[in-house]
Amino acid sequence: MGRAAELAALARALAAGRLVTVTGVGGVGKSRLAVRAAARSALPDGVWRVDLTPVLDAEFVDYAVVEALGLTDHTTRPPRETLLEHLADRDLLLVLDGVEHLVDACAALVVDLLGRAPGLRVLAVGRRPLSVAGERLFPLAPLGVDEAAELLRVRAAQQGAAPGDGPAVRELCRRLDGIPLAIELAAGRLGALSPGQILRRLDDRFRLLTGGGRSALPRHRTLRTAIGWSHELCTPQERLLWARLSVFAGGFDLEAAEYVCGGSGLPAEDVLDVLSSLLGQSMVSREETPAGPRYRMLDTVRAYGADWLEGTGDAARVRRRHRDWYLGLATSCELEWFSPRQREVAARIEAELPNLRGALEYSLAGPEETHLGQYLAGSLWFCWVGCGRLSEGRRWLDQAVGLDTGRTAPELSRLKALWVLGYVAVLQGDTVAALTALQECRTRAERAANATALAYAEHRTGCLALITDDVTRAETLLRSALERYQEIGELNSNVLMGRVELAMTRAFQGDLADAVRLCEEVYRVCEDHGERWARSYAQYVLAYAAWSDGDPARARELLTECLGSSHGFRDLLASVLSVELLALVTVTEGHAREAAVLQGAAERMWPSVGLRLFGSAHYNAPHELCEATAREELGDERYEECVREGARLSREEAVARALLRPASPDGLPAPRGPVPRAGAPARTAKPAASPTRKGGETTG
C-alpha cells in the first residue's frame, strides 16, 4: 500500500547496479517491498529468495543459499564452491532477506559471488548495509499519514472493526511514525479499543520510554514501544506463550507449540486458544506449507519475546523442551521413513530443518548433552542421505563424533553417529574418513556387544568395497551384514538397500539372474511397506536387467519411475544413475542424439555427487557402452555437440528431458539388443520376470 513510487525507484536501482540493499527500521516493510520489486525482474534464470531470519550461525549462510536455490551437493567440497559453480553462467536475481545479524558473512559471500558470477544481481534486505564496494543503498522510509491510515483501516476491517478516518486515527498513525508493523499491531486491538483509547495508552508508554533506551534511534524506539505496549495489553498467558514461542527458529506447528510452550502458567490444552489470540493481534502469522499449517513470528516480535523469556528465568527449561521435541520428531520420522508416509516425512523434515539445527546446536554446545546431539545427528541419516543433504549431514556428524561424551554417556549414541558418518563419507567418496569411522564403530560395537551397530558397520564397509571395485569382498561383507540383520530382526530401508547392493555385486560378477531375484524380493517388500526410496535403487538394477534381456521399453518404464521418485526425494545419486542408464536405453531405441544429450546432462550432475560413477569400472560400463554406440552413429563432432547441449541443462531441465520419451528415432539403425563389450556384465542366465503393472497396481 502506498509504495508505487518506491517500487519504481527500487526497480531502477536494480537495473543500474548489481548490488542493492534495502535498509530501514524493523517493521517498515523492507521484505514486502523487496519481494514485490523482485517479482518484476525479467532475468532469464529467475528470482531466488533466501530467508536468513532463521539462520543463527554465520556458518550456515552458504547452506541456506544452496538450499534456497534448490541445489544438492553430495561431495565434501564447501557449499561456497557449489554456489560459485552453479551461478557462474547464470543471469538471476538473488534476494538475501534478513542480513542484519549476519552482515560480515553475507558481505563476504556477496563479494565472492558477484566477482565470479557476472550475470548475478543481488538484492539484500536488512536494517544495516553490507558496506561493500559497489553497493547501492535504498533506505525505505515509513508510510505517509494518508497511506498509514488506509493500512490501519484495511487491517481493522479484517478484524471486523471500522475505525473511520477521524483525527484520532491520523494522530495514531503519526505517533506510530507510519511504521507498517506498528500500525498492524495497533489494528489488532481495534476490535476491543477505539483509536482514541489506543492513542491515550500509547501516549503514556511513549512518555515512560520503557520500550527502548534513550540512545536508540527514534523510529527504533517507536517500534519497540509499540511492541511493548501491545505486550502490556496481553494477558499473562499470552505473554507466556509469546516468550516461549521465541525458542522456535523459523516456523512451527501446533503440536510442537503445545509441547514446548505448555507448562507452569499455561497448560498445553490452553495453547491453541492463546495462540489464536496472538494470531488475531498480528503477533503470529499462519501459513500453509507442504507439511501442513504452520505458524511463525516476525523476527522483531520474536526477539522481544526472547528478551522476556530470559527475564523469566525459564529459558533453559524451554530450550531443553524444544530440543527434546525435535529429538522425538527425528526419532519418529526415522521410523516412519520405512512406511507409506515417506514423502510426508521428507516434507516435514524439510520444514523443520531450522528447528532441528537449533536442537543440534543446543545439544552439541555442552558435554552433558553431547550424546543426545550424536543420537540426533545419527537419527537424521535419512535426511542427510535420502533427501540430498550429505554435505550438511557430514558437518554435523563430524562435529558430533569429534566431541568427548564422557565415560558415563550411552555408547549407543556414538555408535549410531559413527556408522552414519561412515555411510555419508562412503557416498562422498571419502574413503579414508569412511574407513576410520566404520573401523571405530566396529571396534566399539564388538567391545560393547552391540549387534546392531556391528551389522551397520559391516554393511557400510561392504558398500565402500563395492564402489571401489572390490566386488568379492563387498559380497562377503554384505552377506554377513544381512545375516546379522536377520538374526536381530532388523528390517528397514537400510536393510533393503543392503540387499540391493548385494544384487549389484552379483550383477557385476555376471549373475544377472540372481541380481534380479534379489531386487524383486526388495521390490515386493517395498510394496508391502509403502517404501519408495530403496525401491528406486531396486528399480535401477531391474531396469539394467530388462535392457540386457532386450526389453528397452520395460527398462524405460522402470527408470522413469525410479527417476521421478529419486528426484522427488532430492536423492542426486539415484537421479544421475537413472539418467546415465536412460541414455543407454535411449541409444538402444535408436535415439543416439538424445542419448548423447542425456550423457551431457549427467556429466554436469556428477560434480555435485562426487567422482563420476565412483571411478568404478563396473558402474562405468553402461556409460562407456552408450558413448561408444552414440559416437559410432553420430560421429565424434556431432556427439560432442550433443553432449555440450546436455551440459547446458539445469538439473530440473535434465530430469524433465530424461523423463520425456523421444518422439521419433534419429533415422539411424538401432541395435536389437544390448551391444556386448569387454568389462560389461554378461548374462549367465535369463533373469526372472520383472515386476509388472496390472490394473494400475504394481505386482511382483
XYZ file of C-alpha atoms in Angstrom:
700
model
C 0.000 0.000 0.000
C 1.295 3.409 -0.921
C 4.587 2.070 -2.256
C 4.195 2.656 -6.006
C 6.932 5.299 -6.123
C 9.291 3.189 -4.021
C 8.674 0.154 -6.225
C 9.555 2.101 -9.356
C 12.656 3.597 -7.735
C 13.865 0.211 -6.492
C 13.357 -1.295 -9.943
C 15.535 1.474 -11.418
C 18.202 0.863 -8.788
C 18.246 -2.864 -9.609
C 18.584 -2.088 -13.299
C 21.507 0.262 -12.647
C 23.539 -1.771 -10.148
C 24.383 -5.391 -9.366
C 24.051 -4.990 -5.588
C 21.229 -3.063 -3.974
C 20.496 -3.126 -0.246
C 17.126 -2.064 1.099
C 17.616 -0.681 4.599
C 15.257 0.687 7.211
C 13.866 0.240 10.680
C 12.346 -3.106 11.615
C 8.734 -3.447 10.560
C 8.914 -0.741 7.882
C 8.087 -3.208 5.090
C 11.524 -3.886 3.590
C 10.867 -7.553 2.835
C 7.490 -6.960 1.224
C 8.853 -4.204 -0.981
C 11.863 -6.288 -2.000
C 9.763 -9.333 -2.865
C 7.324 -7.235 -4.895
C 10.140 -5.458 -6.752
C 11.987 -8.728 -7.380
C 8.854 -10.217 -8.919
C 9.172 -7.643 -11.694
C 12.640 -8.881 -12.647
C 12.964 -10.266 -16.148
C 16.301 -12.047 -15.748
C 16.356 -15.349 -17.700
C 17.167 -17.564 -14.721
C 14.592 -16.023 -12.435
C 14.453 -14.712 -8.871
C 15.543 -16.713 -5.832
C 14.784 -15.557 -2.296
C 16.808 -16.660 0.713
C 15.170 -16.116 4.109
C 18.081 -15.674 6.500
C 15.933 -14.890 9.528
C 16.068 -18.472 10.941
C 19.830 -18.729 10.344
C 21.551 -18.080 13.667
C 25.057 -19.290 12.813
C 27.102 -17.476 10.156
C 28.479 -20.857 9.104
C 25.063 -21.756 7.696
C 24.629 -18.735 5.402
C 26.100 -20.598 2.424
C 23.982 -23.666 3.186
C 20.841 -21.501 3.303
C 21.591 -20.096 -0.153
C 22.354 -23.555 -1.559
C 19.052 -24.816 -0.210
C 17.047 -21.828 -1.491
C 18.484 -22.366 -4.981
C 17.337 -25.991 -4.860
C 20.884 -27.302 -5.196
C 22.038 -30.674 -3.965
C 25.680 -31.468 -3.408
C 26.889 -34.800 -2.047
C 30.584 -34.007 -2.118
C 32.966 -32.848 0.606
C 33.571 -29.516 -1.115
C 32.392 -26.367 0.722
C 28.919 -25.082 -0.223
C 30.545 -21.867 -1.492
C 32.131 -23.832 -4.333
C 28.753 -25.346 -5.206
C 27.267 -21.852 -5.398
C 30.104 -20.459 -7.499
C 29.843 -23.322 -9.976
C 26.057 -23.037 -10.247
C 25.925 -19.254 -10.615
C 28.938 -18.835 -12.894
C 26.944 -18.855 -16.142
C 23.504 -17.795 -14.919
C 21.617 -14.497 -15.087
C 19.459 -14.300 -11.978
C 18.452 -12.123 -9.050
C 19.308 -13.370 -5.574
C 17.300 -11.808 -2.737
C 19.053 -12.104 0.643
C 16.355 -11.243 3.167
C 17.327 -10.530 6.779
C 21.076 -9.873 6.616
C 21.425 -7.588 9.639
C 22.523 -10.275 12.130
C 24.895 -11.894 9.627
C 26.374 -8.846 7.909
C 30.012 -9.988 7.815
C 29.201 -13.459 6.457
C 26.728 -12.080 3.907
C 29.134 -9.373 2.767
C 31.921 -11.909 2.182
C 29.538 -14.196 0.287
C 28.174 -11.407 -1.909
C 31.636 -10.115 -2.816
C 32.733 -13.629 -3.779
C 29.622 -14.407 -5.822
C 29.483 -11.090 -7.673
C 33.158 -11.385 -8.517
C 32.778 -14.847 -10.037
C 29.253 -14.741 -11.499
C 28.937 -11.863 -13.990
C 25.228 -12.451 -14.620
C 24.266 -12.314 -10.938
C 22.437 -9.444 -9.267
C 21.839 -9.287 -5.519
C 19.048 -7.542 -3.627
C 19.885 -7.521 0.093
C 17.369 -6.633 2.788
C 18.304 -5.618 6.314
C 18.464 -2.949 8.954
C 22.172 -2.462 8.199
C 24.018 -2.145 4.884
C 26.588 -4.722 3.831
C 29.169 -1.937 3.361
C 30.941 -3.442 0.359
C 32.238 -1.791 -2.790
C 29.583 -1.155 -5.431
C 26.650 -1.398 -3.011
C 23.710 0.913 -3.769
C 21.711 1.752 -0.654
C 17.946 2.089 -0.830
C 16.698 3.482 2.500
C 12.997 2.755 2.918
C 11.043 5.437 4.744
C 7.851 4.727 6.714
C 4.423 5.349 5.212
C 2.940 8.798 4.989
C -0.043 9.568 7.215
C -2.613 9.004 4.456
C -1.142 5.633 3.464
C -0.716 4.595 7.086
C -4.344 5.472 7.859
C -5.502 3.406 4.880
C -3.442 0.438 6.075
C -4.950 0.792 9.550
C -8.491 0.802 8.155
C -7.858 -2.243 5.936
C -6.283 -4.270 8.744
C -9.002 -3.240 11.175
C -11.688 -4.329 8.703
C -10.057 -7.768 8.629
C -10.664 -7.877 12.397
C -14.288 -6.783 11.946
C -13.671 -3.215 13.165
C -14.321 0.133 11.453
C -12.192 2.940 13.000
C -13.237 5.546 10.445
C -10.993 8.413 9.351
C -11.187 10.807 12.265
C -8.361 12.859 13.773
C -7.630 10.123 16.339
C -6.799 7.661 13.522
C -4.440 10.112 11.818
C -2.815 11.103 15.103
C -2.327 7.441 15.995
C -0.582 6.836 12.663
C 1.629 9.884 13.233
C 2.590 8.722 16.706
C 3.484 5.312 15.280
C 5.751 7.039 12.721
C 3.959 5.316 9.846
C 5.750 2.026 10.576
C 3.565 -0.699 8.995
C 4.247 -3.336 11.658
C 3.392 -0.919 14.483
C 0.205 0.044 12.662
C -0.776 -3.588 12.170
C -0.235 -4.248 15.869
C -2.496 -1.321 16.717
C -5.106 -2.520 14.204
C -5.159 -5.864 16.002
C -6.512 -4.044 19.079
C -9.254 -2.091 17.347
C -11.790 -4.806 17.991
C -11.623 -4.042 21.722
C -10.407 -0.434 21.879
C -11.216 2.744 19.970
C -8.458 4.693 18.199
C -8.645 7.313 20.952
C -8.225 4.728 23.711
C -5.232 3.208 21.930
C -3.724 6.665 21.457
C -4.058 7.530 25.157
C -2.426 4.264 26.221
C 0.295 4.708 23.663
C 0.946 8.272 24.830
C 1.528 7.002 28.372
C 4.010 4.450 27.151
C 5.883 6.921 24.972
C 6.364 9.194 27.947
C 7.760 6.329 30.009
C 10.042 5.198 27.157
C 10.162 1.755 28.722
C 10.199 0.187 25.282
C 13.755 1.254 24.416
C 16.786 3.134 25.613
C 17.133 6.884 25.095
C 20.165 6.284 22.903
C 18.151 4.288 20.379
C 17.107 5.837 17.076
C 13.646 7.426 17.387
C 11.945 5.038 14.967
C 13.579 2.017 16.604
C 12.147 3.327 19.890
C 8.780 3.790 18.227
C 8.563 0.196 17.051
C 9.849 -1.277 20.275
C 7.449 0.927 22.206
C 4.552 -0.221 20.014
C 5.536 -3.859 20.541
C 5.993 -3.299 24.264
C 2.638 -1.572 24.505
C 0.991 -4.482 22.744
C 2.839 -6.833 25.098
C 1.455 -4.972 28.115
C -2.071 -5.376 26.783
C -1.621 -9.145 26.541
C -2.988 -11.446 29.207
C -0.443 -13.289 31.396
C -0.945 -16.445 29.329
C -0.449 -14.545 26.070
C 2.802 -13.080 27.401
C 3.999 -16.512 28.488
C 3.261 -18.046 25.104
C 4.850 -15.119 23.277
C 8.053 -15.558 25.286
C 8.169 -19.337 24.937
C 7.457 -19.287 21.195
C 10.670 -17.304 20.747
C 12.736 -20.529 21.026
C 11.477 -21.696 17.618
C 13.673 -20.971 14.598
C 11.576 -20.248 11.542
C 8.118 -21.824 11.693
C 6.430 -24.318 13.996
C 3.255 -26.347 14.119
C 0.576 -26.556 16.784
C 1.745 -29.853 18.271
C 5.259 -28.502 18.776
C 3.925 -25.321 20.373
C 1.729 -27.314 22.754
C 4.618 -29.493 23.920
C 7.366 -26.884 24.074
C 5.320 -23.990 25.456
C 2.932 -25.830 27.756
C 3.800 -25.844 31.433
C 3.517 -23.722 34.525
C 1.004 -20.916 33.985
C -0.010 -22.232 30.559
C -1.393 -25.780 30.321
C -0.800 -27.465 26.967
C -4.534 -27.704 26.349
C -4.792 -23.883 26.502
C -2.059 -23.231 23.949
C -4.378 -23.342 20.925
C -6.743 -20.682 22.302
C -3.877 -18.424 23.345
C -2.119 -18.922 20.006
C -5.341 -17.973 18.217
C -5.458 -14.788 20.253
C -1.874 -13.866 19.320
C -2.739 -14.647 15.717
C -5.605 -12.172 15.861
C -3.271 -9.499 17.235
C -0.763 -9.966 14.378
C 1.886 -11.259 16.794
C 1.884 -14.595 14.967
C 1.135 -15.390 11.330
C -0.212 -18.608 9.839
C 0.904 -20.154 6.542
C 0.043 -23.244 4.529
C 3.017 -25.453 3.622
C 3.532 -28.930 2.086
C 3.969 -30.122 5.681
C 0.588 -28.663 6.726
C -0.421 -25.459 8.568
C 2.467 -23.722 10.297
C 2.941 -20.574 12.343
C 5.765 -18.081 12.633
C 6.654 -14.839 14.384
C 8.286 -11.842 12.778
C 11.889 -11.569 13.868
C 11.283 -8.275 15.690
C 8.422 -9.766 17.673
C 10.370 -12.956 18.367
C 13.392 -11.002 19.631
C 11.172 -9.087 22.071
C 9.769 -12.373 23.345
C 13.281 -13.830 23.704
C 14.267 -10.940 25.971
C 11.253 -11.624 28.154
C 11.973 -15.347 28.224
C 15.449 -14.664 29.593
C 13.910 -12.419 32.215
C 11.548 -15.140 33.417
C 14.429 -17.479 34.280
C 12.664 -20.210 32.317
C 14.771 -20.056 29.156
C 16.905 -23.155 29.845
C 13.870 -25.335 30.544
C 12.007 -24.183 27.420
C 15.065 -24.667 25.203
C 15.521 -28.152 26.612
C 11.905 -28.980 25.837
C 12.440 -27.613 22.322
C 15.423 -29.936 21.887
C 13.507 -32.886 23.327
C 10.588 -32.316 20.951
C 12.802 -32.274 17.878
C 14.805 -35.251 19.078
C 11.500 -37.095 19.373
C 10.418 -35.837 15.957
C 13.628 -37.101 14.341
C 13.233 -40.475 16.063
C 9.631 -40.923 14.907
C 10.443 -39.726 11.383
C 13.300 -42.223 11.180
C 10.820 -45.000 11.942
C 8.188 -43.610 9.569
C 10.716 -43.348 6.758
C 10.096 -47.068 6.280
C 6.390 -46.626 5.578
C 3.911 -45.221 3.044
C 4.465 -41.802 4.674
C 7.985 -41.423 3.280
C 7.186 -38.347 1.200
C 5.320 -36.729 4.095
C 8.324 -37.390 6.320
C 10.622 -35.734 3.776
C 8.359 -32.648 3.636
C 8.106 -32.493 7.430
C 11.856 -32.695 7.931
C 12.461 -30.019 5.307
C 10.015 -27.679 7.048
C 11.624 -28.338 10.437
C 15.288 -28.042 9.412
C 15.828 -24.660 11.156
C 14.481 -26.109 14.410
C 16.447 -29.346 14.008
C 19.606 -27.306 13.522
C 18.782 -25.382 16.681
C 18.315 -28.646 18.572
C 21.658 -29.935 17.273
C 23.437 -26.713 18.261
C 21.931 -26.847 21.748
C 22.908 -30.481 22.258
C 26.445 -30.182 20.916
C 27.225 -26.999 22.845
C 27.944 -28.703 26.168
C 29.353 -32.092 27.257
C 26.299 -33.056 29.301
C 24.082 -33.055 26.180
C 26.594 -34.248 23.559
C 25.351 -37.839 23.462
C 21.883 -36.562 22.564
C 23.395 -34.467 19.768
C 25.180 -37.565 18.469
C 21.957 -39.549 18.546
C 20.046 -36.754 16.802
C 22.677 -36.376 14.063
C 22.625 -40.157 13.538
C 18.831 -40.453 13.580
C 18.644 -37.929 10.735
C 20.584 -40.256 8.395
C 17.555 -40.462 6.087
C 17.596 -36.655 5.780
C 21.304 -36.479 5.002
C 21.316 -39.494 2.638
C 17.779 -39.848 1.291
C 16.886 -36.155 0.975
C 20.056 -34.783 -0.582
C 21.806 -33.148 2.384
C 25.032 -35.122 2.598
C 27.225 -32.052 2.924
C 25.316 -30.612 5.873
C 24.978 -34.025 7.473
C 28.735 -34.529 7.230
C 29.307 -31.254 9.078
C 27.039 -32.221 11.977
C 28.334 -35.789 12.171
C 31.975 -34.719 12.141
C 31.247 -32.283 14.947
C 29.264 -34.876 16.913
C 31.830 -37.677 16.838
C 34.652 -35.219 17.455
C 33.289 -34.398 20.915
C 34.008 -36.360 24.066
C 30.806 -37.549 25.711
C 32.496 -38.792 28.861
C 32.589 -42.275 30.298
C 29.048 -42.220 31.646
C 27.346 -41.312 28.359
C 25.475 -44.079 26.497
C 27.715 -45.732 23.880
C 24.705 -46.283 21.619
C 24.632 -42.621 20.558
C 28.256 -42.541 19.460
C 27.966 -45.857 17.622
C 25.000 -44.594 15.633
C 26.751 -41.335 14.724
C 29.843 -43.313 13.649
C 28.146 -45.675 11.219
C 26.065 -42.851 9.745
C 29.229 -40.764 9.349
C 30.861 -43.737 7.610
C 27.848 -44.101 5.302
C 27.886 -40.398 4.383
C 31.641 -40.466 3.778
C 31.279 -43.555 1.530
C 28.733 -41.738 -0.629
C 31.011 -38.700 -0.773
C 33.895 -40.877 -1.934
C 35.962 -40.003 1.132
C 37.388 -43.488 1.680
C 39.845 -42.567 4.445
C 37.204 -40.884 6.600
C 34.749 -43.697 5.873
C 37.169 -46.430 6.922
C 38.210 -44.517 10.047
C 34.625 -44.068 11.230
C 33.491 -47.589 10.337
C 36.505 -49.268 11.923
C 35.982 -47.313 15.147
C 32.305 -48.230 15.064
C 33.098 -51.919 14.590
C 35.719 -51.964 17.378
C 33.436 -50.192 19.837
C 30.437 -52.325 18.828
C 32.372 -55.544 19.427
C 33.561 -54.245 22.802
C 30.015 -53.266 23.780
C 28.477 -56.424 22.243
C 26.160 -54.176 20.208
C 24.935 -56.428 17.416
C 23.002 -53.670 15.646
C 25.918 -51.258 15.329
C 28.165 -54.135 14.266
C 25.772 -55.046 11.447
C 25.625 -51.450 10.212
C 29.409 -51.033 10.351
C 29.885 -54.229 8.340
C 27.169 -53.228 5.867
C 28.692 -49.823 5.115
C 32.183 -51.274 4.864
C 30.722 -53.580 2.209
C 29.357 -50.523 0.375
C 32.818 -48.989 0.382
C 34.268 -52.160 -1.121
C 31.516 -52.149 -3.773
C 32.195 -48.659 -5.115
C 35.964 -49.271 -5.110
C 35.520 -52.382 -7.293
C 36.496 -54.909 -4.616
C 33.387 -56.837 -5.563
C 34.238 -60.187 -3.978
C 34.950 -58.614 -0.584
C 31.845 -56.452 -0.945
C 29.699 -59.541 -1.440
C 31.227 -61.255 1.600
C 30.681 -58.244 3.871
C 27.155 -57.547 2.620
C 26.051 -61.158 3.032
C 27.455 -61.184 6.562
C 25.698 -57.908 7.414
C 22.374 -59.152 6.035
C 22.682 -62.314 8.125
C 23.294 -60.149 11.197
C 20.230 -58.025 10.357
C 18.132 -61.183 10.096
C 19.412 -62.502 13.423
C 18.424 -59.312 15.282
C 15.148 -58.855 13.374
C 16.172 -55.597 11.695
C 14.091 -54.591 8.659
C 14.063 -51.055 7.289
C 15.204 -49.014 4.301
C 18.862 -49.529 5.201
C 18.459 -53.314 5.219
C 16.694 -53.222 1.854
C 19.493 -51.090 0.449
C 21.899 -53.763 1.656
C 20.015 -56.316 -0.423
C 20.121 -54.047 -3.491
C 23.846 -53.524 -3.012
C 24.310 -57.294 -2.761
C 22.372 -57.597 -6.025
C 24.820 -55.158 -7.615
C 27.746 -57.357 -6.577
C 26.041 -60.317 -8.268
C 25.372 -58.286 -11.417
C 28.974 -57.071 -11.533
C 30.130 -60.696 -11.312
C 27.946 -61.694 -14.246
C 24.981 -63.309 -12.474
C 22.140 -61.020 -13.529
C 19.532 -63.674 -12.773
C 20.493 -63.686 -9.086
C 20.608 -59.890 -9.065
C 17.077 -59.786 -10.451
C 15.871 -62.309 -7.870
C 17.275 -60.218 -5.015
C 15.826 -56.964 -6.340
C 12.406 -58.480 -6.974
C 12.351 -59.533 -3.328
C 13.244 -55.975 -2.335
C 10.553 -54.647 -4.658
C 7.892 -56.836 -3.036
C 8.911 -55.815 0.493
C 8.872 -52.163 -0.542
C 5.382 -52.546 -1.979
C 4.186 -54.239 1.216
C 5.537 -51.394 3.376
C 4.936 -48.455 1.039
C 8.684 -47.794 0.769
C 9.756 -45.735 -2.255
C 13.357 -44.634 -1.654
C 15.063 -48.066 -1.533
C 12.643 -49.275 -4.188
C 14.078 -46.764 -6.655
C 17.512 -48.400 -6.364
C 15.964 -51.840 -6.895
C 14.235 -50.464 -9.993
C 17.602 -49.251 -11.289
C 19.046 -52.782 -11.154
C 15.879 -54.313 -12.619
C 15.962 -51.757 -15.441
C 19.513 -52.754 -16.345
C 18.434 -56.399 -16.362
C 15.452 -55.597 -18.591
C 17.704 -53.733 -21.029
C 20.150 -56.661 -21.014
C 17.257 -59.004 -21.792
C 16.391 -56.973 -24.890
C 13.387 -55.136 -23.417
C 14.251 -51.404 -23.532
C 10.578 -50.432 -23.173
C 10.367 -52.176 -19.792
C 13.723 -50.699 -18.788
C 12.457 -47.199 -19.610
C 9.278 -47.764 -17.608
C 11.266 -48.781 -14.520
C 13.790 -45.959 -14.898
C 11.092 -43.348 -15.394
C 9.515 -44.295 -12.072
C 12.924 -44.559 -10.419
C 13.994 -41.097 -11.583
C 10.689 -39.476 -10.653
C 10.910 -40.908 -7.147
C 14.581 -40.144 -6.502
C 14.302 -36.608 -7.883
C 11.314 -36.017 -5.635
C 13.416 -37.037 -2.624
C 16.362 -34.899 -3.850
C 18.475 -38.058 -3.979
C 21.038 -36.903 -6.515
C 22.929 -40.215 -6.692
C 19.913 -42.278 -7.743
C 18.859 -39.483 -10.104
C 22.132 -39.289 -12.000
C 22.495 -43.087 -12.167
C 18.993 -43.217 -13.690
C 19.840 -40.536 -16.263
C 23.005 -42.445 -17.209
C 21.083 -45.680 -17.737
C 18.259 -43.896 -19.560
C 20.881 -42.646 -22.005
C 21.863 -46.264 -22.712
C 18.216 -47.274 -23.144
C 17.675 -44.277 -25.427
C 20.535 -45.147 -27.765
C 19.266 -48.743 -27.885
C 15.868 -47.403 -29.019
C 17.550 -45.626 -31.935
C 17.867 -42.111 -30.476
C 21.615 -41.603 -30.499
C 21.405 -37.806 -30.460
C 19.095 -37.730 -27.434
C 21.268 -40.295 -25.666
C 24.299 -38.022 -26.086
C 22.316 -35.069 -24.716
C 21.418 -37.123 -21.633
C 25.042 -38.095 -21.161
C 25.958 -34.405 -21.229
C 23.257 -33.678 -18.653
C 24.575 -36.438 -16.401
C 28.116 -35.128 -16.853
C 27.001 -31.804 -15.377
C 25.297 -33.500 -12.427
C 28.213 -35.716 -11.379
C 30.419 -32.998 -9.816
C 27.690 -32.457 -7.201
C 27.722 -36.187 -6.434
C 31.438 -36.839 -6.418
C 33.788 -38.837 -8.618
C 31.884 -39.728 -11.812
C 30.399 -43.205 -11.451
C 32.602 -43.566 -8.322
C 35.587 -44.074 -10.627
C 34.360 -47.680 -10.798
C 34.868 -49.753 -13.953
C 31.686 -51.701 -13.173
C 29.451 -48.645 -12.703
C 31.086 -47.020 -15.728
C 30.376 -49.874 -18.166
C 26.861 -48.731 -19.258
C 28.169 -45.187 -19.794
C 31.038 -46.337 -21.971
C 28.784 -48.647 -23.972
C 26.310 -45.816 -24.608
C 29.075 -43.407 -25.598
C 30.682 -45.898 -27.999
C 27.357 -46.641 -29.686
C 26.337 -42.976 -29.958
C 29.735 -41.908 -31.275
C 29.626 -44.612 -33.921
C 26.198 -43.485 -35.107
C 26.664 -39.707 -34.819
C 30.351 -39.233 -35.428
C 32.676 -37.587 -32.940
C 31.867 -33.967 -33.807
C 28.096 -34.299 -33.619
C 28.332 -36.459 -30.478
C 30.398 -33.825 -28.666
C 27.979 -31.119 -29.795
C 25.054 -33.051 -28.273
C 26.965 -33.616 -25.035
C 27.596 -29.871 -24.761
C 23.884 -29.245 -25.324
C 23.035 -31.571 -22.446
C 25.637 -29.961 -20.184
C 23.809 -26.641 -20.528
C 20.639 -28.076 -18.979
C 19.801 -27.301 -15.357
C 19.039 -30.241 -13.107
C 15.288 -29.696 -13.394
C 15.552 -29.445 -17.177
C 17.740 -32.536 -17.335
C 15.284 -34.616 -15.324
C 12.337 -33.370 -17.389
C 14.221 -34.216 -20.582
C 15.157 -37.683 -19.335
C 11.541 -38.428 -18.398
C 10.316 -37.418 -21.868
C 10.360 -40.313 -24.321
C 11.912 -39.246 -27.664
C 9.239 -38.751 -30.324
C 10.974 -40.392 -33.266
C 14.227 -42.220 -33.985
C 17.214 -40.405 -35.426
C 16.882 -42.308 -38.673
C 19.805 -44.469 -37.715
C 19.615 -48.242 -37.259
C 19.049 -49.209 -33.623
C 20.617 -52.280 -32.043
C 18.086 -55.059 -31.486
C 19.555 -55.875 -28.101
C 22.451 -54.999 -25.852
C 25.786 -54.471 -27.534
C 28.365 -56.644 -25.707
C 31.726 -55.183 -24.810
C 34.685 -56.062 -22.622
C 34.080 -55.276 -18.965
C 30.284 -55.116 -19.186
C 28.338 -57.593 -17.045
C 27.372 -60.650 -19.070
C 24.173 -62.591 -18.533
C 24.694 -66.180 -17.476
C 21.028 -66.984 -17.191
C 17.783 -65.396 -18.235
C 16.555 -63.124 -15.421
C 13.300 -63.805 -13.683
C 10.303 -61.729 -14.670
C 10.492 -58.137 -13.517
C 7.600 -56.590 -11.583
C 4.779 -55.679 -13.945
C 1.780 -53.402 -13.729
C -1.727 -54.779 -13.958
C -4.891 -52.817 -13.493
C -2.989 -49.837 -12.096
C -1.394 -51.926 -9.307
C 2.230 -52.978 -9.077
C 2.734 -56.680 -8.566
C 5.746 -58.944 -8.316
